[in-house]
Amino acid sequence: MSVTQQQVLDSLARIKSPRGVALTNANVLSAISASGGKVFFSINVDAAEARAWESIRAEAEAAVRAIPGVTTVMVALTAERKPGSAPPPPPPTPSRGAPGVQPVHAHKPPQGGQSPMSRQSEIPGVAAVIAVASGKGGVGKSTTALNLALGLRDLGLKVGLLDADIYGPSVPRLTGLRDKPELNAERKMIPLRRFGLAIMSIGFLVEEETAMIWRGPMVMSAVTQMLRDVEWGRLDVLVVDMPPGTGDAQLTLAQNVPLKGAVIVSTPQDLSLIDARRGLAMFKKVNVPVLGIVENMSYFQCPHCGTKSDIFGHGGARHEAEKLGVPFLGEIPLHMAIRATSDAGNPVVDSEPDGAHAAIYRAIAGHVRDQLKGVIAAA
Ligand code: ADP
């Protein structure tokens, strides 16, 4: 049974804001995504009033969950600080009682010079969270994130993958997973499992197009929920596929996710390298160590004769990494097999484990693992 936006609005109309106005008239609701039994929306309030809204968020979520046919509800409370207003109160302890209960994150710029660890608590059981980022979309970031996760798995590590590319979650396509995560007894979401990885994607909860319209604070809210309200279990590494770009949403994410390091994916062209440089600067700003740069689509390898051609130039990322003093992690060719296996939900490291491409991803994974050794061993 599918649920309509109107049904959701009807149930929200019965809930009152802290000032006694119906939620539907309080000018705080985002667009409502209701597709199949999945409902997603956010309540956007001023940070100064966020505390008062938390119980209303929970009430709204419970009301929507009670609509017949609703299977998943995610209601994010997002708070924006008005210029010149007082700083928001510290986030309330996230309730474990409902999957959508969410701490509030004010959308404020990061402060330089502070370790991200001092601002973000770690995720219990997860030794290292690392980001895979790119300065722009379409450079193969998600493909690299998944194959890197598989390379780490092949090195004997316990690995998870969080698709935080909220503007275009591609992990459902890359893994062939379409199921909805179940809740455990504590109402935490249980990540899906495939290829020996624990996998979570916003794409399991909402339709791909819905996520495109989200604003920065909502992105942060949803990603925090996927980090903390998911039963990740014990992991050596959790690979986070970041949204592409270096805008406010990405910066806030880089600041708020307890990252041990970041991998930047770039193609060799100048334009993409400029974007990669912005990515480096962004992680530097929030004191997240850059584990290195991967050059994707580094050269074209003909699937018939194996000849290499440097369509996008070649070696740009390696030079850039040297210039910037960050490790160069490796070159991945532009190859039909990588595209075809990715798009068919059978990533190349898993489907062609003995092939040359899998070996390249494993070598990159080896460089990453070596840099995280201390952290993983300590855990
Ligand atoms: P992003 O996450 O940066 O937007 P994706 O990982 O979704 O990029 O990749 C974009 C497209 O490029 C996909 O169709 C993917 O299969 C393809 N692709 C990525 N890397 C390679 C590669 N090395 N060789 C061939 N195709 C690739």
mmCIF file of C-alpha atoms and ligand atoms in Angstrom:
data_model
loop_
_atom_site.group_PDB
_atom_site.id
_atom_site.type_symbol
_atom_site.label_atom_id
_atom_site.label_comp_id
_atom_site.label_asym_id
_atom_site.label_seq_id
_atom_site.Cartn_x
_atom_site.Cartn_y
_atom_site.Cartn_z
ATOM 1 C CA MET A 1 0.000 0.000 0.000
ATOM 2 C CA SER A 2 1.519 3.335 -0.915
ATOM 3 C CA VAL A 3 1.265 6.372 1.300
ATOM 4 C CA THR A 4 0.477 9.820 -0.123
ATOM 5 C CA GLN A 5 1.927 13.193 0.829
ATOM 6 C CA GLN A 6 -1.585 14.301 1.732
ATOM 7 C CA GLN A 7 -1.944 11.490 4.285
ATOM 8 C CA VAL A 8 1.342 12.590 5.840
ATOM 9 C CA LEU A 9 0.259 16.232 5.896
ATOM 10 C CA ASP A 10 -3.085 15.289 7.446
ATOM 11 C CA SER A 11 -1.369 13.503 10.298
ATOM 12 C CA LEU A 12 1.128 16.351 10.808
ATOM 13 C CA ALA A 13 -1.663 18.920 10.898
ATOM 14 C CA ARG A 14 -2.747 17.442 14.225
ATOM 15 C CA ILE A 15 0.619 18.183 15.835
ATOM 16 C CA LYS A 16 1.348 21.585 17.354
ATOM 17 C CA SER A 17 4.570 23.587 17.317
ATOM 18 C CA PRO A 18 5.989 24.869 20.658
ATOM 19 C CA ARG A 19 4.004 28.049 19.956
ATOM 20 C CA GLY A 20 0.776 26.126 19.507
ATOM 21 C CA VAL A 21 0.558 26.428 15.707
ATOM 22 C CA ALA A 22 -0.237 23.360 13.610
ATOM 23 C CA LEU A 23 2.975 21.901 12.239
ATOM 24 C CA THR A 24 1.671 22.299 8.714
ATOM 25 C CA ASN A 25 1.224 26.056 9.282
ATOM 26 C CA ALA A 26 4.462 26.686 11.160
ATOM 27 C CA ASN A 27 6.557 27.144 8.024
ATOM 28 C CA VAL A 28 9.122 24.581 9.148
ATOM 29 C CA LEU A 29 8.468 21.558 6.953
ATOM 30 C CA SER A 30 10.645 20.594 4.017
ATOM 31 C CA ALA A 31 9.201 18.918 0.949
ATOM 32 C CA ILE A 32 7.766 15.554 1.966
ATOM 33 C CA SER A 33 9.003 12.495 0.194
ATOM 34 C CA ALA A 34 6.460 9.688 0.328
ATOM 35 C CA SER A 35 7.258 6.819 -1.930
ATOM 36 C CA GLY A 36 6.014 3.299 -1.432
ATOM 37 C CA GLY A 37 5.907 3.022 2.325
ATOM 38 C CA LYS A 38 8.960 5.241 2.843
ATOM 39 C CA VAL A 39 8.440 8.737 4.188
ATOM 40 C CA PHE A 40 11.148 11.302 4.621
ATOM 41 C CA PHE A 41 11.110 14.967 5.478
ATOM 42 C CA SER A 42 12.805 17.466 7.712
ATOM 43 C CA ILE A 43 11.695 20.066 10.219
ATOM 44 C CA ASN A 44 13.867 23.134 9.806
ATOM 45 C CA VAL A 45 13.977 25.423 12.825
ATOM 46 C CA ASP A 46 16.050 28.185 14.304
ATOM 47 C CA ALA A 47 18.916 26.728 16.358
ATOM 48 C CA ALA A 48 17.903 28.717 19.429
ATOM 49 C CA GLU A 49 14.587 26.828 19.532
ATOM 50 C CA ALA A 50 15.941 23.419 18.615
ATOM 51 C CA ARG A 51 15.612 21.879 22.080
ATOM 52 C CA ALA A 52 11.932 22.667 22.260
ATOM 53 C CA TRP A 53 11.400 21.010 18.898
ATOM 54 C CA GLU A 54 12.998 17.659 19.633
ATOM 55 C CA SER A 55 9.907 16.142 21.266
ATOM 56 C CA ILE A 56 7.779 17.479 18.431
ATOM 57 C CA ARG A 57 10.042 15.816 15.923
ATOM 58 C CA ALA A 58 9.577 12.524 17.767
ATOM 59 C CA GLU A 59 5.806 13.103 17.901
ATOM 60 C CA ALA A 60 5.711 13.814 14.164
ATOM 61 C CA GLU A 61 7.658 10.674 13.447
ATOM 62 C CA ALA A 62 5.384 8.540 15.618
ATOM 63 C CA ALA A 63 2.285 10.022 13.958
ATOM 64 C CA VAL A 64 3.587 9.240 10.475
ATOM 65 C CA ARG A 65 4.663 5.758 11.500
ATOM 66 C CA ALA A 66 1.091 5.085 12.603
ATOM 67 C CA ILE A 67 -0.272 5.706 9.086
ATOM 68 C CA PRO A 68 -1.225 2.325 7.604
ATOM 69 C CA GLY A 69 1.279 1.298 4.925
ATOM 70 C CA VAL A 70 4.222 3.286 6.280
ATOM 71 C CA THR A 71 7.278 1.057 6.566
ATOM 72 C CA THR A 72 10.124 3.547 7.078
ATOM 73 C CA VAL A 73 10.070 7.048 8.486
ATOM 74 C CA MET A 74 12.992 9.390 8.755
ATOM 75 C CA VAL A 75 12.308 12.822 10.181
ATOM 76 C CA ALA A 76 15.369 15.020 10.500
ATOM 77 C CA LEU A 77 15.396 18.041 12.767
ATOM 78 C CA THR A 78 17.733 20.587 11.285
ATOM 79 C CA ALA A 79 18.710 23.826 12.910
ATOM 80 C CA GLU A 80 20.239 26.866 11.326
ATOM 81 C CA ARG A 81 21.776 29.674 13.288
ATOM 82 C CA LYS A 82 20.555 33.068 12.288
ATOM 83 C CA PRO A 83 23.404 35.513 11.719
ATOM 84 C CA GLY A 84 24.188 37.261 14.986
ATOM 85 C CA SER A 85 22.128 34.907 17.133
ATOM 86 C CA ALA A 86 23.471 33.056 20.160
ATOM 87 C CA PRO A 87 25.219 29.712 19.620
ATOM 88 C CA PRO A 88 22.881 26.728 19.739
ATOM 89 C CA PRO A 89 22.623 24.552 22.840
ATOM 90 C CA PRO A 90 24.718 21.357 22.806
ATOM 91 C CA PRO A 91 23.012 18.543 20.947
ATOM 92 C CA PRO A 92 20.722 16.382 23.061
ATOM 93 C CA THR A 93 21.733 12.759 23.601
ATOM 94 C CA PRO A 94 20.340 10.835 20.680
ATOM 95 C CA SER A 95 17.491 8.616 21.773
ATOM 96 C CA ARG A 96 17.862 4.992 20.951
ATOM 97 C CA GLY A 97 14.119 4.518 21.089
ATOM 98 C CA ALA A 98 13.345 5.409 17.507
ATOM 99 C CA PRO A 99 15.359 5.127 14.334
ATOM 100 C CA GLY A 100 14.740 8.701 13.304
ATOM 101 C CA VAL A 101 15.611 10.495 16.531
ATOM 102 C CA GLN A 102 18.347 12.829 15.661
ATOM 103 C CA PRO A 103 20.693 15.215 17.383
ATOM 104 C CA VAL A 104 20.582 18.700 15.995
ATOM 105 C CA HIS A 105 23.570 20.081 14.188
ATOM 106 C CA ALA A 106 23.855 23.774 13.698
ATOM 107 C CA HIS A 107 25.189 24.712 10.316
ATOM 108 C CA LYS A 108 28.192 26.653 11.413
ATOM 109 C CA PRO A 109 31.652 26.941 9.959
ATOM 110 C CA PRO A 110 34.410 24.766 11.399
ATOM 111 C CA GLN A 111 36.955 26.246 13.685
ATOM 112 C CA GLY A 112 40.525 25.951 12.543
ATOM 113 C CA GLY A 113 43.239 24.515 14.719
ATOM 114 C CA GLN A 114 41.031 22.072 16.583
ATOM 115 C CA SER A 115 41.299 18.346 16.130
ATOM 116 C CA PRO A 116 38.113 16.890 14.664
ATOM 117 C CA MET A 117 38.321 14.180 17.325
ATOM 118 C CA SER A 118 37.886 16.708 20.056
ATOM 119 C CA ARG A 119 34.564 17.723 18.530
ATOM 120 C CA GLN A 120 33.197 14.346 17.523
ATOM 121 C CA SER A 121 32.894 11.212 19.546
ATOM 122 C CA GLU A 122 34.012 8.071 17.821
ATOM 123 C CA ILE A 123 31.638 5.334 16.738
ATOM 124 C CA PRO A 124 31.709 2.450 19.218
ATOM 125 C CA GLY A 125 33.309 -0.650 17.686
ATOM 126 C CA VAL A 126 34.664 1.160 14.614
ATOM 127 C CA ALA A 127 38.449 1.604 14.664
ATOM 128 C CA ALA A 128 38.813 4.037 11.764
ATOM 129 C CA VAL A 129 36.362 6.027 9.690
ATOM 130 C CA ILE A 130 37.856 7.267 6.426
ATOM 131 C CA ALA A 131 36.335 9.470 3.734
ATOM 132 C CA VAL A 132 36.567 9.002 -0.006
ATOM 133 C CA ALA A 133 36.049 12.425 -1.533
ATOM 134 C CA SER A 134 36.299 14.245 -4.822
ATOM 135 C CA GLY A 135 36.204 17.872 -5.801
ATOM 136 C CA LYS A 136 33.450 17.207 -8.319
ATOM 137 C CA GLY A 137 31.024 14.506 -9.400
ATOM 138 C CA GLY A 138 31.563 11.867 -12.042
ATOM 139 C CA VAL A 139 35.249 11.187 -11.412
ATOM 140 C CA GLY A 140 34.573 7.648 -10.144
ATOM 141 C CA LYS A 141 34.545 8.395 -6.424
ATOM 142 C CA SER A 142 31.853 5.854 -5.545
ATOM 143 C CA THR A 143 33.376 3.158 -7.735
ATOM 144 C CA THR A 144 36.705 3.783 -6.024
ATOM 145 C CA ALA A 145 35.155 3.812 -2.548
ATOM 146 C CA LEU A 146 33.501 0.432 -3.036
ATOM 147 C CA ASN A 147 36.512 -1.228 -4.667
ATOM 148 C CA LEU A 148 38.802 0.257 -2.025
ATOM 149 C CA ALA A 149 36.522 -1.187 0.667
ATOM 150 C CA LEU A 150 36.771 -4.567 -1.067
ATOM 151 C CA GLY A 151 40.551 -4.223 -1.332
ATOM 152 C CA LEU A 152 40.704 -3.599 2.419
ATOM 153 C CA ARG A 153 38.473 -6.639 2.940
ATOM 154 C CA ASP A 154 40.908 -8.722 0.888
ATOM 155 C CA LEU A 155 43.687 -7.638 3.238
ATOM 156 C CA GLY A 156 41.790 -9.364 6.025
ATOM 157 C CA LEU A 157 40.117 -6.320 7.559
ATOM 158 C CA LYS A 158 36.512 -6.013 8.694
ATOM 159 C CA VAL A 159 35.093 -3.274 6.539
ATOM 160 C CA GLY A 160 31.912 -1.222 6.264
ATOM 161 C CA LEU A 161 30.766 1.172 3.555
ATOM 162 C CA LEU A 162 28.585 4.185 4.231
ATOM 163 C CA ASP A 163 27.209 5.891 1.158
ATOM 164 C CA ALA A 164 26.921 9.496 2.305
ATOM 165 C CA ASP A 165 26.685 10.767 -1.264
ATOM 166 C CA ILE A 166 23.332 12.138 -0.409
ATOM 167 C CA TYR A 167 22.981 14.046 -3.681
ATOM 168 C CA GLY A 168 23.194 10.862 -5.719
ATOM 169 C CA PRO A 169 23.551 7.703 -3.673
ATOM 170 C CA SER A 170 25.001 5.157 -6.089
ATOM 171 C CA VAL A 171 25.822 2.313 -3.713
ATOM 172 C CA PRO A 172 22.439 0.589 -4.334
ATOM 173 C CA ARG A 173 23.364 0.442 -8.044
ATOM 174 C CA LEU A 174 26.999 -0.519 -7.461
ATOM 175 C CA THR A 175 26.130 -3.333 -5.070
ATOM 176 C CA GLY A 176 22.790 -4.448 -6.498
ATOM 177 C CA LEU A 177 21.284 -4.001 -3.016
ATOM 178 C CA ARG A 178 17.761 -2.639 -2.868
ATOM 179 C CA ASP A 179 16.417 -3.923 0.460
ATOM 180 C CA LYS A 180 15.313 -1.783 3.306
ATOM 181 C CA PRO A 181 17.465 -2.144 6.432
ATOM 182 C CA GLU A 182 15.719 -3.829 9.346
ATOM 183 C CA LEU A 183 15.744 -2.528 12.896
ATOM 184 C CA ASN A 184 17.301 -4.400 15.799
ATOM 185 C CA ALA A 185 15.750 -4.644 19.269
ATOM 186 C CA GLU A 186 17.198 -1.224 20.145
ATOM 187 C CA ARG A 187 15.637 0.164 16.957
ATOM 188 C CA LYS A 188 18.996 0.751 15.352
ATOM 189 C CA MET A 189 19.205 0.050 11.636
ATOM 190 C CA ILE A 190 21.046 -3.144 10.703
ATOM 191 C CA PRO A 191 23.331 -2.505 7.724
ATOM 192 C CA LEU A 192 22.838 -4.687 4.673
ATOM 193 C CA ARG A 193 25.585 -7.206 3.953
ATOM 194 C CA ARG A 194 27.108 -7.976 0.593
ATOM 195 C CA PHE A 195 30.581 -9.030 -0.481
ATOM 196 C CA GLY A 196 31.471 -9.432 3.198
ATOM 197 C CA LEU A 197 30.905 -5.698 3.800
ATOM 198 C CA ALA A 198 28.437 -3.971 6.118
ATOM 199 C CA ILE A 199 26.717 -1.477 3.816
ATOM 200 C CA MET A 200 24.435 1.469 4.469
ATOM 201 C CA SER A 201 23.145 4.024 1.996
ATOM 202 C CA ILE A 202 20.578 6.755 2.129
ATOM 203 C CA GLY A 203 19.486 5.190 -1.161
ATOM 204 C CA PHE A 204 18.090 2.253 0.853
ATOM 205 C CA LEU A 205 15.756 4.663 2.614
ATOM 206 C CA VAL A 206 14.694 7.219 0.016
ATOM 207 C CA GLU A 207 14.504 7.414 -3.747
ATOM 208 C CA GLU A 208 17.603 8.679 -5.542
ATOM 209 C CA GLU A 209 15.871 11.831 -6.828
ATOM 210 C CA THR A 210 14.593 12.866 -3.393
ATOM 211 C CA ALA A 211 18.023 13.329 -1.950
ATOM 212 C CA MET A 212 18.995 15.793 -4.673
ATOM 213 C CA ILE A 213 16.953 18.602 -3.146
ATOM 214 C CA TRP A 214 18.360 18.407 0.358
ATOM 215 C CA ARG A 215 20.045 21.362 1.916
ATOM 216 C CA GLY A 216 23.283 21.250 3.902
ATOM 217 C CA PRO A 217 21.932 20.820 7.434
ATOM 218 C CA MET A 218 19.598 18.085 6.314
ATOM 219 C CA VAL A 219 22.502 16.245 4.714
ATOM 220 C CA MET A 220 24.414 16.393 7.975
ATOM 221 C CA SER A 221 21.456 15.203 9.935
ATOM 222 C CA ALA A 222 20.863 12.208 7.680
ATOM 223 C CA VAL A 223 24.532 11.239 7.608
ATOM 224 C CA THR A 224 24.851 11.463 11.387
ATOM 225 C CA GLN A 225 21.888 9.178 11.664
ATOM 226 C CA MET A 226 23.470 6.664 9.323
ATOM 227 C CA LEU A 227 26.684 6.783 11.328
ATOM 228 C CA ARG A 228 25.280 6.564 14.801
ATOM 229 C CA ASP A 229 21.863 4.930 14.541
ATOM 230 C CA VAL A 230 23.210 1.978 12.592
ATOM 231 C CA GLU A 231 24.487 -1.164 14.257
ATOM 232 C CA TRP A 232 27.855 -1.290 12.498
ATOM 233 C CA GLY A 233 29.279 -3.958 14.808
ATOM 234 C CA ARG A 234 33.056 -4.267 15.061
ATOM 235 C CA LEU A 235 34.828 -2.789 12.068
ATOM 236 C CA ASP A 236 38.462 -2.072 11.354
ATOM 237 C CA VAL A 237 37.580 0.497 8.722
ATOM 238 C CA LEU A 238 34.359 2.263 7.768
ATOM 239 C CA VAL A 239 34.719 3.820 4.310
ATOM 240 C CA VAL A 240 32.480 6.864 3.822
ATOM 241 C CA ASP A 241 31.593 7.749 0.241
ATOM 242 C CA MET A 242 31.277 11.523 0.590
ATOM 243 C CA PRO A 243 29.036 13.798 -1.480
ATOM 244 C CA PRO A 244 31.127 15.273 -4.324
ATOM 245 C CA GLY A 245 32.400 18.817 -4.036
ATOM 246 C CA THR A 246 33.786 21.096 -1.394
ATOM 247 C CA GLY A 247 30.798 23.242 -0.502
ATOM 248 C CA ASP A 248 29.329 23.941 2.904
ATOM 249 C CA ALA A 249 27.590 20.578 3.232
ATOM 250 C CA GLN A 250 30.822 18.703 2.543
ATOM 251 C CA LEU A 251 32.828 20.894 4.886
ATOM 252 C CA THR A 252 30.335 20.392 7.709
ATOM 253 C CA LEU A 253 30.411 16.676 7.077
ATOM 254 C CA ALA A 254 34.203 16.533 7.067
ATOM 255 C CA GLN A 255 34.132 18.404 10.333
ATOM 256 C CA ASN A 256 31.432 16.380 12.047
ATOM 257 C CA VAL A 257 32.256 12.839 11.025
ATOM 258 C CA PRO A 258 35.044 11.434 13.219
ATOM 259 C CA LEU A 259 37.451 10.887 10.326
ATOM 260 C CA LYS A 260 40.883 9.319 10.701
ATOM 261 C CA GLY A 261 41.781 10.270 7.162
ATOM 262 C CA ALA A 262 40.599 11.074 3.661
ATOM 263 C CA VAL A 263 41.322 9.681 0.220
ATOM 264 C CA ILE A 264 40.874 12.106 -2.678
ATOM 265 C CA VAL A 265 39.850 10.784 -6.067
ATOM 266 C CA SER A 266 40.728 12.825 -9.133
ATOM 267 C CA THR A 267 40.977 12.331 -12.875
ATOM 268 C CA PRO A 268 44.175 13.595 -14.503
ATOM 269 C CA GLN A 269 42.663 16.654 -16.192
ATOM 270 C CA ASP A 270 43.613 20.050 -14.898
ATOM 271 C CA LEU A 271 40.067 21.001 -14.067
ATOM 272 C CA SER A 272 39.545 17.961 -11.930
ATOM 273 C CA LEU A 273 42.889 18.557 -10.229
ATOM 274 C CA ILE A 274 41.881 22.076 -9.295
ATOM 275 C CA ASP A 275 38.836 20.535 -7.651
ATOM 276 C CA ALA A 276 41.018 17.949 -5.946
ATOM 277 C CA ARG A 277 43.172 20.753 -4.559
ATOM 278 C CA ARG A 278 40.048 22.303 -3.077
ATOM 279 C CA GLY A 279 39.302 18.941 -1.485
ATOM 280 C CA LEU A 280 42.762 18.849 0.047
ATOM 281 C CA ALA A 281 42.324 22.354 1.394
ATOM 282 C CA MET A 282 38.959 21.430 2.871
ATOM 283 C CA PHE A 283 40.325 18.476 4.850
ATOM 284 C CA LYS A 284 43.300 20.541 5.948
ATOM 285 C CA LYS A 285 40.946 23.168 7.292
ATOM 286 C CA VAL A 286 39.262 20.631 9.567
ATOM 287 C CA ASN A 287 42.532 18.857 10.437
ATOM 288 C CA VAL A 288 41.704 15.550 8.792
ATOM 289 C CA PRO A 289 44.876 13.919 7.420
ATOM 290 C CA VAL A 290 44.810 13.282 3.689
ATOM 291 C CA LEU A 291 45.842 9.642 3.230
ATOM 292 C CA GLY A 292 46.544 10.319 -0.420
ATOM 293 C CA ILE A 293 45.289 10.936 -3.940
ATOM 294 C CA VAL A 294 44.023 8.287 -6.355
ATOM 295 C CA GLU A 295 44.167 9.047 -10.054
ATOM 296 C CA ASN A 296 41.084 7.463 -11.602
ATOM 297 C CA MET A 297 40.580 7.074 -15.361
ATOM 298 C CA SER A 298 44.307 7.593 -15.396
ATOM 299 C CA TYR A 299 44.766 6.142 -18.870
ATOM 300 C CA PHE A 300 42.533 4.325 -21.311
ATOM 301 C CA GLN A 301 43.126 0.653 -21.603
ATOM 302 C CA CYS A 302 41.601 -0.906 -24.684
ATOM 303 C CA PRO A 303 39.561 -3.957 -23.653
ATOM 304 C CA HIS A 304 40.478 -5.692 -26.956
ATOM 305 C CA CYS A 305 44.193 -5.180 -27.372
ATOM 306 C CA GLY A 306 45.235 -3.859 -23.956
ATOM 307 C CA THR A 307 46.939 -0.786 -25.506
ATOM 308 C CA LYS A 308 47.153 2.194 -23.170
ATOM 309 C CA SER A 309 46.238 5.738 -24.285
ATOM 310 C CA ASP A 310 46.407 8.833 -22.114
ATOM 311 C CA ILE A 311 43.083 10.391 -23.066
ATOM 312 C CA PHE A 312 42.899 12.778 -20.150
ATOM 313 C CA GLY A 313 46.618 13.343 -19.933
ATOM 314 C CA HIS A 314 48.288 11.083 -17.417
ATOM 315 C CA GLY A 315 50.218 11.498 -14.233
ATOM 316 C CA GLY A 316 48.625 14.824 -13.268
ATOM 317 C CA ALA A 317 47.457 13.587 -9.884
ATOM 318 C CA ARG A 318 50.843 12.026 -9.128
ATOM 319 C CA HIS A 319 52.605 15.349 -9.809
ATOM 320 C CA GLU A 320 50.008 17.209 -7.833
ATOM 321 C CA ALA A 321 50.404 14.855 -4.875
ATOM 322 C CA GLU A 322 54.187 15.329 -4.954
ATOM 323 C CA LYS A 323 53.799 19.087 -5.143
ATOM 324 C CA LEU A 324 51.379 19.141 -2.227
ATOM 325 C CA GLY A 325 53.362 16.668 -0.170
ATOM 326 C CA VAL A 326 50.597 14.057 0.152
ATOM 327 C CA PRO A 327 50.968 10.369 -0.725
ATOM 328 C CA PHE A 328 50.061 9.214 -4.210
ATOM 329 C CA LEU A 329 48.055 6.044 -3.797
ATOM 330 C CA GLY A 330 47.818 4.723 -7.347
ATOM 331 C CA GLU A 331 46.478 4.945 -10.882
ATOM 332 C CA ILE A 332 43.295 3.224 -11.992
ATOM 333 C CA PRO A 333 42.789 2.878 -15.759
ATOM 334 C CA LEU A 334 39.628 3.842 -17.598
ATOM 335 C CA HIS A 335 38.484 0.388 -18.525
ATOM 336 C CA MET A 336 35.255 -1.085 -19.746
ATOM 337 C CA ALA A 337 35.429 -3.915 -17.182
ATOM 338 C CA ILE A 338 35.459 -1.426 -14.307
ATOM 339 C CA ARG A 339 32.412 0.390 -15.649
ATOM 340 C CA ALA A 340 30.498 -2.719 -16.643
ATOM 341 C CA THR A 341 31.061 -4.588 -13.371
ATOM 342 C CA SER A 342 30.271 -1.498 -11.293
ATOM 343 C CA ASP A 343 27.080 -0.729 -13.087
ATOM 344 C CA ALA A 344 25.976 -4.363 -12.914
ATOM 345 C CA GLY A 345 26.354 -4.455 -9.139
ATOM 346 C CA ASN A 346 29.414 -6.738 -9.252
ATOM 347 C CA PRO A 347 32.419 -4.554 -8.443
ATOM 348 C CA VAL A 348 35.580 -5.630 -10.180
ATOM 349 C CA VAL A 349 37.576 -6.495 -7.042
ATOM 350 C CA ASP A 350 34.919 -9.034 -6.138
ATOM 351 C CA SER A 351 33.928 -10.308 -9.575
ATOM 352 C CA GLU A 352 37.428 -10.484 -11.095
ATOM 353 C CA PRO A 353 39.598 -10.987 -8.007
ATOM 354 C CA ASP A 354 42.544 -12.329 -9.973
ATOM 355 C CA GLY A 355 42.501 -9.574 -12.586
ATOM 356 C CA ALA A 356 44.852 -6.632 -12.981
ATOM 357 C CA HIS A 357 42.256 -4.100 -11.779
ATOM 358 C CA ALA A 358 41.606 -5.907 -8.523
ATOM 359 C CA ALA A 359 45.369 -5.943 -7.936
ATOM 360 C CA ILE A 360 45.508 -2.139 -8.405
ATOM 361 C CA TYR A 361 42.691 -1.536 -5.917
ATOM 362 C CA ARG A 362 44.290 -3.924 -3.438
ATOM 363 C CA ALA A 363 47.609 -2.075 -3.743
ATOM 364 C CA ILE A 364 45.808 1.219 -3.042
ATOM 365 C CA ALA A 365 44.063 -0.448 -0.100
ATOM 366 C CA GLY A 366 47.470 -1.591 1.139
ATOM 367 C CA HIS A 367 48.768 2.009 1.206
ATOM 368 C CA VAL A 368 45.662 3.105 3.080
ATOM 369 C CA ARG A 369 45.875 0.224 5.545
ATOM 370 C CA ASP A 370 49.558 0.984 6.212
ATOM 371 C CA GLN A 371 48.688 4.540 7.195
ATOM 372 C CA LEU A 372 45.912 3.362 9.506
ATOM 373 C CA LYS A 373 47.881 0.510 11.046
ATOM 374 C CA GLY A 374 48.439 2.220 14.378
ATOM 375 C CA VAL A 375 44.760 3.072 14.767
ATOM 376 C CA ILE A 376 43.519 -0.353 13.733
ATOM 377 C CA ALA A 377 46.059 -2.160 15.937
ATOM 378 C CA ALA A 378 45.165 0.021 18.905
ATOM 379 C CA ALA A 379 41.498 -0.866 18.523
HETATM 380 P P1 ADP B 1 31.204 9.575 -8.825
HETATM 381 O O1 ADP B 1 30.934 8.828 -7.547
HETATM 382 O O2 ADP B 1 32.488 10.342 -8.780
HETATM 383 O O3 ADP B 1 30.063 10.412 -9.298
HETATM 384 P P2 ADP B 1 30.975 6.975 -10.080
HETATM 385 O O4 ADP B 1 31.831 6.094 -9.264
HETATM 386 O O5 ADP B 1 29.489 6.860 -9.930
HETATM 387 O O6 ADP B 1 31.441 8.488 -9.955
HETATM 388 O O7 ADP B 1 31.413 6.732 -11.612
HETATM 389 C C1 ADP B 1 30.802 7.423 -12.683
HETATM 390 C C2 ADP B 1 30.752 6.476 -13.878
HETATM 391 O O8 ADP B 1 32.093 6.209 -14.300
HETATM 392 C C3 ADP B 1 30.123 5.121 -13.577
HETATM 393 O O9 ADP B 1 29.385 4.686 -14.691
HETATM 394 C C4 ADP B 1 31.318 4.207 -13.333
HETATM 395 O O10 ADP B 1 31.052 2.862 -13.669
HETATM 396 C C5 ADP B 1 32.342 4.803 -14.287
HETATM 397 N N1 ADP B 1 33.730 4.605 -13.851
HETATM 398 C C6 ADP B 1 34.297 4.989 -12.680
HETATM 399 N N2 ADP B 1 35.606 4.676 -12.656
HETATM 400 C C7 ADP B 1 35.873 4.062 -13.840
HETATM 401 C C8 ADP B 1 37.047 3.495 -14.427
HETATM 402 N N3 ADP B 1 38.204 3.523 -13.806
HETATM 403 N N4 ADP B 1 36.920 2.939 -15.661
HETATM 404 C C9 ADP B 1 35.731 2.939 -16.310
HETATM 405 N N5 ADP B 1 34.614 3.459 -15.839
HETATM 406 C C10 ADP B 1 34.673 4.021 -14.600
#
